[in-house]
mmCIF file of C-alpha atoms in Angstrom:
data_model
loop_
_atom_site.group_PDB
_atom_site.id
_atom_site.type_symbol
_atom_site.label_atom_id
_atom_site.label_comp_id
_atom_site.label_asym_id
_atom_site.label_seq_id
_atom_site.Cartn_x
_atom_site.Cartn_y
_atom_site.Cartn_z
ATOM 1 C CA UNK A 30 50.210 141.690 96.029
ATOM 2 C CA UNK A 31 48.296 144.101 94.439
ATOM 3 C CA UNK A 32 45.876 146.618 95.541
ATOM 4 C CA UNK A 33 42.943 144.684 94.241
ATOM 5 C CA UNK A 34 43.911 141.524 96.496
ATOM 6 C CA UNK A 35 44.522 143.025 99.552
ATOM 7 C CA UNK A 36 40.934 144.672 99.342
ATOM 8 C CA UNK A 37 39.257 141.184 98.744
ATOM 9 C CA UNK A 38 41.533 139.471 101.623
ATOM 10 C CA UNK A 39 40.358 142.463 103.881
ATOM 11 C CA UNK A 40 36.824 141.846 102.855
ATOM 12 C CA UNK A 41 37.347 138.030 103.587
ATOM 13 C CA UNK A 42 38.771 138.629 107.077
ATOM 14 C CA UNK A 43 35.763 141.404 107.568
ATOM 15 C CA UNK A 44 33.187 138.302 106.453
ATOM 16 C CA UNK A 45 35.070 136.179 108.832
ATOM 17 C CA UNK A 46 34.471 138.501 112.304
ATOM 18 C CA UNK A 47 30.895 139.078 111.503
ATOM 19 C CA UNK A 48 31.071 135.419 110.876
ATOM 20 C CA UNK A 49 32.022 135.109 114.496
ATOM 21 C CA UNK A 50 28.822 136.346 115.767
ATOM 22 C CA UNK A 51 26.282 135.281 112.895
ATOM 23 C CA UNK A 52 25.341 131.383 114.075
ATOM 24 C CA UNK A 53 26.197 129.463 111.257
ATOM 25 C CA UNK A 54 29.203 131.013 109.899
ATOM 26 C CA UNK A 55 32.116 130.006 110.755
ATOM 27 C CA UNK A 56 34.417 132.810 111.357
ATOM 28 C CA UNK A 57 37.692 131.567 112.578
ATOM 29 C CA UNK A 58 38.130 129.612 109.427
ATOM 30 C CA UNK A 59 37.035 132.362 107.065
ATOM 31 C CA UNK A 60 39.638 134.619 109.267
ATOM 32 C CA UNK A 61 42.184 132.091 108.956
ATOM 33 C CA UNK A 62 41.737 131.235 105.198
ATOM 34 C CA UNK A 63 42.086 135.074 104.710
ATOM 35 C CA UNK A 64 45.180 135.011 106.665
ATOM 36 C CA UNK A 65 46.533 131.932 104.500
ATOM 37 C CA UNK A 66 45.894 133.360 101.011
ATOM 38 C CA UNK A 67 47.539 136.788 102.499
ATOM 39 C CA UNK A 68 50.859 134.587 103.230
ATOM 40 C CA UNK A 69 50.495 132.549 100.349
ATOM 41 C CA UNK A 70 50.853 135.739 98.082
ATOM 42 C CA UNK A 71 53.265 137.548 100.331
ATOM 43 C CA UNK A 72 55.985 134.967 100.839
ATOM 44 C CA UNK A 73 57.979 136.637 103.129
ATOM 45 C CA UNK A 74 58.939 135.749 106.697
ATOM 46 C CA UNK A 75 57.037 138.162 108.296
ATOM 47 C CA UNK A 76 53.866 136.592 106.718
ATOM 48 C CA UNK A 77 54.857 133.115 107.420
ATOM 49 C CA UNK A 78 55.479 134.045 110.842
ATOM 50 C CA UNK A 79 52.001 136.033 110.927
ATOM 51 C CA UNK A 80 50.317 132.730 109.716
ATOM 52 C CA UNK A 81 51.896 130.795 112.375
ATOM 53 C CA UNK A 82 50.726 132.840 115.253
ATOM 54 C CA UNK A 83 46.898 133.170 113.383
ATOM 55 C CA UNK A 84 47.009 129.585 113.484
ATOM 56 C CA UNK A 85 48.280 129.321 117.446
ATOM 57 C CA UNK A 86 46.260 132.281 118.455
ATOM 58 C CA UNK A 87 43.169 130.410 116.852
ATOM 59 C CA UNK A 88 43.454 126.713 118.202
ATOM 60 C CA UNK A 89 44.462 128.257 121.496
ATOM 61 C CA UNK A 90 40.908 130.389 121.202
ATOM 62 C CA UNK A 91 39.387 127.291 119.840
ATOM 63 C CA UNK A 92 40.552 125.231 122.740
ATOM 64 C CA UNK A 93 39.247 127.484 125.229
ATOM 65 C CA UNK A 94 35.876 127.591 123.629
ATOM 66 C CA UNK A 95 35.578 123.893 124.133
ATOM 67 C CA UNK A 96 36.063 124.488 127.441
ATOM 68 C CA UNK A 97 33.351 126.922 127.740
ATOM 69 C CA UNK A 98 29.554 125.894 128.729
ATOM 70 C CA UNK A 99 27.747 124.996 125.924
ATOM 71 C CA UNK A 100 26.062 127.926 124.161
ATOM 72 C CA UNK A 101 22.370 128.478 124.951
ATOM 73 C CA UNK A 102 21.195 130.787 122.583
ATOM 74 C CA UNK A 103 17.173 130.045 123.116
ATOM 75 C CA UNK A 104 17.467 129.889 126.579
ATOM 76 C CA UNK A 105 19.633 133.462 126.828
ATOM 77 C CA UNK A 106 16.878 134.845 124.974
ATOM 78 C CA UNK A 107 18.932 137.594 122.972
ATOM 79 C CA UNK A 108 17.918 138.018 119.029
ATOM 80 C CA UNK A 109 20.189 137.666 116.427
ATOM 81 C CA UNK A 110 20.122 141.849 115.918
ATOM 82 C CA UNK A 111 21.162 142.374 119.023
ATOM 83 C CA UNK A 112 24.190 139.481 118.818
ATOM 84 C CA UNK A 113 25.142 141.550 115.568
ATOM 85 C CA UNK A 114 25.120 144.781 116.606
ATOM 86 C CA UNK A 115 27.052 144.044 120.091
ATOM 87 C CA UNK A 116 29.768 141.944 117.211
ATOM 88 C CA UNK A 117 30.041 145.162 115.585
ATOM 89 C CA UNK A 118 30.611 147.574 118.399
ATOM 90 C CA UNK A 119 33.208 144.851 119.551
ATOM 91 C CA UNK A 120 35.059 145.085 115.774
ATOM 92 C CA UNK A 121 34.584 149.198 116.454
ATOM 93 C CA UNK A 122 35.904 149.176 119.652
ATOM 94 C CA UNK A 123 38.890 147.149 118.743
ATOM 95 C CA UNK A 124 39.964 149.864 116.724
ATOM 96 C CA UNK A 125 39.193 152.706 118.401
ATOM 97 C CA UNK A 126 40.500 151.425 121.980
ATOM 98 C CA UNK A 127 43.225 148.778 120.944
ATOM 99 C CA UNK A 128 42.528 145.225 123.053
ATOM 100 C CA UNK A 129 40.392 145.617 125.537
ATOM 101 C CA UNK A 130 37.894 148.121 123.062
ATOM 102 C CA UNK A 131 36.715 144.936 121.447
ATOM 103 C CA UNK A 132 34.974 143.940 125.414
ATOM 104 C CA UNK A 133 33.688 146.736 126.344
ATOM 105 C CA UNK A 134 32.312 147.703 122.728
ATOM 106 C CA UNK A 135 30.347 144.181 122.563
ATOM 107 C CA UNK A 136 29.034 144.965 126.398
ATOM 108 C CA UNK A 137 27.927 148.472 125.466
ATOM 109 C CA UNK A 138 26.789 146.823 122.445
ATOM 110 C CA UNK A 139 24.264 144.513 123.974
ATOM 111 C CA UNK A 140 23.269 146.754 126.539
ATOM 112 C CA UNK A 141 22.333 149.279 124.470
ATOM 113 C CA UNK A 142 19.893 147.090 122.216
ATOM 114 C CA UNK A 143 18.577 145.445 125.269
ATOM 115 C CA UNK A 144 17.602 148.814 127.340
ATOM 116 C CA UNK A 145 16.063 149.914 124.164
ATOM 117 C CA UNK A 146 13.912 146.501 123.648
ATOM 118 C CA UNK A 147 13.544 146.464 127.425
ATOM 119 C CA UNK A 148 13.543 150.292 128.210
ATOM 120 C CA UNK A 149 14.747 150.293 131.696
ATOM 121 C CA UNK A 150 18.748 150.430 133.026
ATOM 122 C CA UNK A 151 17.889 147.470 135.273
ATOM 123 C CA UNK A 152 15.924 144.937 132.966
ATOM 124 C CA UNK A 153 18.952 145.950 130.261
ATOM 125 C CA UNK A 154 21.819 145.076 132.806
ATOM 126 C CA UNK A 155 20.184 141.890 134.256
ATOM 127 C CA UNK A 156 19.716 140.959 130.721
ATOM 128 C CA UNK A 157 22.546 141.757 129.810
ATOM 129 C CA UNK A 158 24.618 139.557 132.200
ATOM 130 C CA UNK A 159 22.271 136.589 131.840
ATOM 131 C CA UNK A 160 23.307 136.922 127.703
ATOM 132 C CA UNK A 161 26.979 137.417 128.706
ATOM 133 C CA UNK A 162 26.802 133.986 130.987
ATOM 134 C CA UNK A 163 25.149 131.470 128.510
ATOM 135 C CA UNK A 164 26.917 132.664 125.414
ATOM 136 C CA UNK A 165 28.632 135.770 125.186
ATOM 137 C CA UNK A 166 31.725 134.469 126.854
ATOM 138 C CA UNK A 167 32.543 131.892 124.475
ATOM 139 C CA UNK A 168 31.633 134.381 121.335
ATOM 140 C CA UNK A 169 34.130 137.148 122.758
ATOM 141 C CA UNK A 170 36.682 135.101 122.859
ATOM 142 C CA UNK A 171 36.625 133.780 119.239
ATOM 143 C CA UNK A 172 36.066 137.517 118.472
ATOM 144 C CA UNK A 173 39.051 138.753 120.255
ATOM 145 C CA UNK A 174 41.107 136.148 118.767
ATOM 146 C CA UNK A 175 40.311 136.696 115.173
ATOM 147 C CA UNK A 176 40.540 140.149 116.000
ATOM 148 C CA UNK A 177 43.696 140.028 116.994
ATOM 149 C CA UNK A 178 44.615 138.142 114.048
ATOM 150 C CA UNK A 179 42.914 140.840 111.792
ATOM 151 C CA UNK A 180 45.025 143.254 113.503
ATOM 152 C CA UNK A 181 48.371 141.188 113.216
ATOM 153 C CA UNK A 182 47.168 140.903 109.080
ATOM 154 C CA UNK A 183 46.782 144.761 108.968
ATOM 155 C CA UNK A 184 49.889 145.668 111.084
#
């Protein structure tokens, strides 16, 4: 695979977590797809068997999404900035704290575009967990499954 191709399958899988928290793209697929054409070109165990966990890790986060309320993204109230800057401190945080950096960078995310719409530490918190109850639950988990497929892809 050449130099080339692994840049546009990382920009694929890098379209594919933003895609988790922009509504209307899909990200798992993208993130999967990426992860397909990666194994397709590869052809070597190891990227067979990194396809076959991408796939379990995926339905697994799928299935638990399902069983997840219903998002509510109206009712929550949060804009779509703040839903893309919280994704991208949760991709930043992944990286910088491995696993549980991709939580607490979407948290710290969204709380730090809601104190500065709201300006106060209290409205941003109580904000913050009424975001985190109607939808953010179901978005981290997609995000911290493609993530960890991204970070299977990369390892």
């Amino acid at each position: 695979m050449g130099t080339w191709q692994l840049v546009l399958v990382g920009l694929v899988m890098l379209l594919g977590l933003y895609g988790v928290v922009i509504p209307g793209v899909p990200g798992p697929p993208i993130v999967w797809a990426g992860t397909l054409w990666w194994s397709m070109t590869e052809r070597s165990a190891t990227a067979w068997a990194v396809l076959a966990g991408a796939t379990g890790v995926l339905l697994l986060a799928q299935a638990v999404v399902w069983l997840l309320p219903p998002r509510r993204i109206k009712v929550a109230g949060v804009t779509r900035r703040a839903f893309l800057v919280a994704g991208s401190a949760g991709i930043a945080g992944f990286f910088v704290v491995p696993l549980l950096g991709a939580a607490l960078g979407f948290m710290a995310g969204l709380y730090g575009v809601e104190r500065r719409r709201l300006g106060g530490h209290g409205e941003a918190w109580a904000s913050m967990r009424n975001v985190m109850r109607a939808l953010g639950t179901s978005v981290l988990v997609s995000l911290f499954a493609c993530l960890l497929v991204v970070g299977a892809g990369v390892g």
